[in-house]
PDB file of C-alpha atoms and ligand atoms in Angstrom:
ATOM      1  CA  MET A  28       0.000   0.000   0.000  1.00 48.00           C
ATOM      2  CA  LYS A  29       2.935   2.307   0.712  1.00 56.00           C
ATOM      3  CA  ASN A  30       3.851   2.659  -2.960  1.00 73.00           C
ATOM      4  CA  TRP A  31       0.555   4.317  -3.641  1.00 78.00           C
ATOM      5  CA  GLN A  32       1.035   7.058  -1.136  1.00 82.00           C
ATOM      6  CA  CYS A  33       2.427  10.383  -2.234  1.00 86.00           C
ATOM      7  CA  ARG A  34       5.721  11.200  -0.540  1.00 86.00           C
ATOM      8  CA  ASN A  35       4.861  14.827  -0.610  1.00 88.00           C
ATOM      9  CA  CYS A  36       1.342  15.020   0.845  1.00 89.00           C
ATOM     10  CA  GLY A  37       0.749  11.465   2.091  1.00 84.00           C
ATOM     11  CA  LEU A  38      -2.488  11.089   0.135  1.00 84.00           C
ATOM     12  CA  TYR A  39      -3.157   8.367  -2.375  1.00 81.00           C
ATOM     13  CA  ILE A  40      -1.908   8.730  -5.899  1.00 81.00           C
ATOM     14  CA  ARG A  41      -4.456   8.102  -8.592  1.00 77.00           C
ATOM     15  CA  VAL A  42      -4.094   4.733 -10.212  1.00 77.00           C
ATOM     16  CA  ASP A  43      -2.707   4.736 -13.717  1.00 80.00           C
ATOM     17  CA  LYS A  44      -4.921   2.164 -15.354  1.00 84.00           C
ATOM     18  CA  ASP A  45      -2.887   2.112 -18.510  1.00 85.00           C
ATOM     19  CA  ARG A  46      -0.462  -0.014 -16.528  1.00 85.00           C
ATOM     20  CA  ILE A  47      -3.028  -2.777 -16.160  1.00 90.00           C
ATOM     21  CA  LYS A  48      -2.124  -5.632 -18.452  1.00 91.00           C
ATOM     22  CA  VAL A  49      -3.453  -9.043 -19.362  1.00 95.00           C
ATOM     23  CA  GLY A  50      -2.677 -11.426 -16.523  1.00 96.00           C
ATOM     24  CA  ASN A  51      -2.920  -8.768 -13.812  1.00 94.00           C
ATOM     25  CA  VAL A  52      -5.255  -9.245 -10.894  1.00 94.00           C
ATOM     26  CA  ILE A  53      -7.785  -6.469 -10.567  1.00 92.00           C
ATOM     27  CA  VAL A  54     -10.551  -5.515  -8.188  1.00 89.00           C
ATOM     28  CA  PHE A  55     -13.990  -4.404  -9.273  1.00 89.00           C
ATOM     29  CA  SER A  56     -17.301  -3.911  -7.609  1.00 86.00           C
ATOM     30  CA  LYS A  57     -19.888  -6.432  -8.480  1.00 87.00           C
ATOM     31  CA  VAL A  58     -23.595  -6.022  -7.955  1.00 84.00           C
ATOM     32  CA  VAL A  59     -25.046  -8.857  -5.947  1.00 86.00           C
ATOM     33  CA  LEU A  60     -28.608  -9.480  -4.911  1.00 89.00           C
ATOM     34  CA  ILE A  61     -29.081  -9.987  -1.206  1.00 87.00           C
ATOM     35  CA  GLN A  62     -32.698 -10.643  -0.332  1.00 90.00           C
ATOM     36  CA  ARG A  63     -33.825  -8.722  -3.411  1.00 90.00           C
ATOM     37  CA  TYR A  64     -31.647  -5.739  -2.533  1.00 90.00           C
ATOM     38  CA  LYS A  65     -28.798  -4.771  -4.773  1.00 89.00           C
ATOM     39  CA  LYS A  66     -25.520  -4.510  -2.935  1.00 86.00           C
ATOM     40  CA  MET A  67     -22.082  -3.681  -4.178  1.00 82.00           C
ATOM     41  CA  LYS A  68     -19.449  -6.206  -3.339  1.00 84.00           C
ATOM     42  CA  LEU A  69     -15.751  -6.113  -4.118  1.00 85.00           C
ATOM     43  CA  ALA A  70     -14.586  -8.919  -6.342  1.00 91.00           C
ATOM     44  CA  GLN A  71     -11.199  -9.949  -7.639  1.00 93.00           C
ATOM     45  CA  GLY A  72     -10.555 -11.146 -11.131  1.00 96.00           C
ATOM     46  CA  VAL A  73      -7.827 -11.676 -13.675  1.00 97.00           C
ATOM     47  CA  VAL A  74      -7.568  -9.554 -16.815  1.00 97.00           C
ATOM     48  CA  VAL A  75      -7.783 -11.899 -19.790  1.00 97.00           C
ATOM     49  CA  GLY A  76      -8.256  -9.316 -22.489  1.00 97.00           C
ATOM     50  CA  ARG A  77      -8.152  -5.618 -23.068  1.00 93.00           C
ATOM     51  CA  GLU A  78      -9.509  -3.436 -25.801  1.00 90.00           C
ATOM     52  CA  GLN A  79      -8.754   0.227 -25.290  1.00 84.00           C
ATOM     53  CA  GLU A  80     -11.071   1.307 -22.452  1.00 88.00           C
ATOM     54  CA  LYS A  81     -12.644  -2.080 -21.885  1.00 94.00           C
ATOM     55  CA  PHE A  82     -11.370  -4.978 -19.861  1.00 96.00           C
ATOM     56  CA  LYS A  83     -12.373  -8.594 -20.101  1.00 97.00           C
ATOM     57  CA  VAL A  84     -12.038 -10.066 -16.644  1.00 97.00           C
ATOM     58  CA  LEU A  85     -12.392 -13.633 -15.432  1.00 97.00           C
ATOM     59  CA  HIS A  86     -13.945 -13.960 -12.008  1.00 96.00           C
ATOM     60  CA  GLU A  87     -15.186 -17.239 -10.533  1.00 95.00           C
ATOM     61  CA  GLY A  88     -15.460 -18.824 -13.945  1.00 96.00           C
ATOM     62  CA  VAL A  89     -17.486 -15.962 -15.427  1.00 95.00           C
ATOM     63  CA  TYR A  90     -16.308 -13.300 -17.855  1.00 96.00           C
ATOM     64  CA  TYR A  91     -17.055  -9.694 -17.009  1.00 95.00           C
ATOM     65  CA  PHE A  92     -16.710  -6.836 -19.445  1.00 95.00           C
ATOM     66  CA  LEU A  93     -15.710  -3.819 -17.439  1.00 95.00           C
ATOM     67  CA  GLU A  94     -14.984  -0.221 -18.228  1.00 93.00           C
ATOM     68  CA  LYS A  95     -11.643   1.291 -17.358  1.00 89.00           C
ATOM     69  CA  ASP A  96     -13.369   3.284 -14.598  1.00 85.00           C
ATOM     70  CA  GLU A  97     -14.575   0.120 -12.934  1.00 87.00           C
ATOM     71  CA  VAL A  98     -11.309  -1.711 -12.438  1.00 89.00           C
ATOM     72  CA  TYR A  99      -8.465  -1.182  -9.998  1.00 86.00           C
ATOM     73  CA  PRO A 100      -5.202  -3.067  -9.673  1.00 87.00           C
ATOM     74  CA  ALA A 101      -5.523  -5.514  -6.784  1.00 85.00           C
ATOM     75  CA  ASP A 102      -2.562  -3.973  -4.984  1.00 78.00           C
ATOM     76  CA  ALA A 103      -3.909  -0.429  -5.225  1.00 76.00           C
ATOM     77  CA  PRO A 104      -5.916   1.296  -2.554  1.00 71.00           C
ATOM     78  CA  VAL A 105      -9.512   0.780  -3.580  1.00 63.00           C
ATOM     79  CA  PHE A 106     -11.666   3.606  -4.718  1.00 62.00           C
ATOM     80  CA  PHE A 107     -13.475   4.203  -1.462  1.00 60.00           C
ATOM     81  CA  LEU A 108     -10.196   5.064   0.161  1.00 64.00           C
ATOM     82  CA  TYR A 109      -9.961   8.053  -2.124  1.00 66.00           C
ATOM     83  CA  ASN A 110     -13.297   9.246  -0.842  1.00 68.00           C
ATOM     84  CA  MET A 111     -12.256   8.648   2.713  1.00 70.00           C
ATOM     85  CA  PHE A 112      -8.796  10.124   2.721  1.00 75.00           C
ATOM     86  CA  GLY A 113      -8.666  12.258  -0.351  1.00 81.00           C
ATOM     87  CA  GLU A 114      -6.553  11.994  -3.418  1.00 82.00           C
ATOM     88  CA  CYS A 115      -3.117  13.393  -4.098  1.00 86.00           C
ATOM     89  CA  LYS A 116      -3.251  16.607  -6.079  1.00 85.00           C
ATOM     90  CA  CYS A 117       0.486  16.937  -6.525  1.00 83.00           C
ATOM     91  CA  LEU A 118       0.383  15.394  -9.999  1.00 60.00           C
ATOM     92  CA  PRO A 119       1.876  15.607 -12.509  1.00 60.00           C
ATOM     93  CA  LYS A 120       4.910  16.728 -10.542  1.00 53.00           C
ATOM     94  CA  ASN A 121       5.215  13.381  -8.769  1.00 50.00           C
ATOM     95  CA  ALA A 122       4.125  11.223 -11.666  1.00 52.00           C
ATOM     96  CA  GLY A 123       7.624  10.032 -12.427  1.00 52.00           C
ATOM     97  CA  LYS A 124       8.417   9.218  -8.801  1.00 52.00           C
ATOM     98  CA  ARG A 125       5.667   6.792  -8.110  1.00 48.00           C
ATOM     99  CA  LEU A 126       5.810   3.041  -7.947  1.00 46.00           C
ATOM    100  CA  ARG A 127       9.524   2.628  -8.468  1.00 41.00           C
TER     101      ARG A 127
HETATM  102 ZN1   ZN B 209       0.641  14.410  -3.170  1.00 82.89          ZN
END
């Protein structure tokens, strides 16, 4: 999780989804029905195909076609963390420093 934190402000750095490749594990939110109520649940899947802004993801034997906005690398802080703690606004200054 540390790699995703900005060294300057300590907030999370926005995920660069162009780094997501076939074979990577991603997280997405899946709609599940619980007693007729729709709930969002986090699910993990493997990217098996990618076409520009769309990802084909295999999760529990089922293929999901997800938009770029809907997927996050499995090792990234998930989207609700951004809402909770805020997102780094230092970009693009720190863009080159992140990850490695
Ligand atoms: Zn920052």
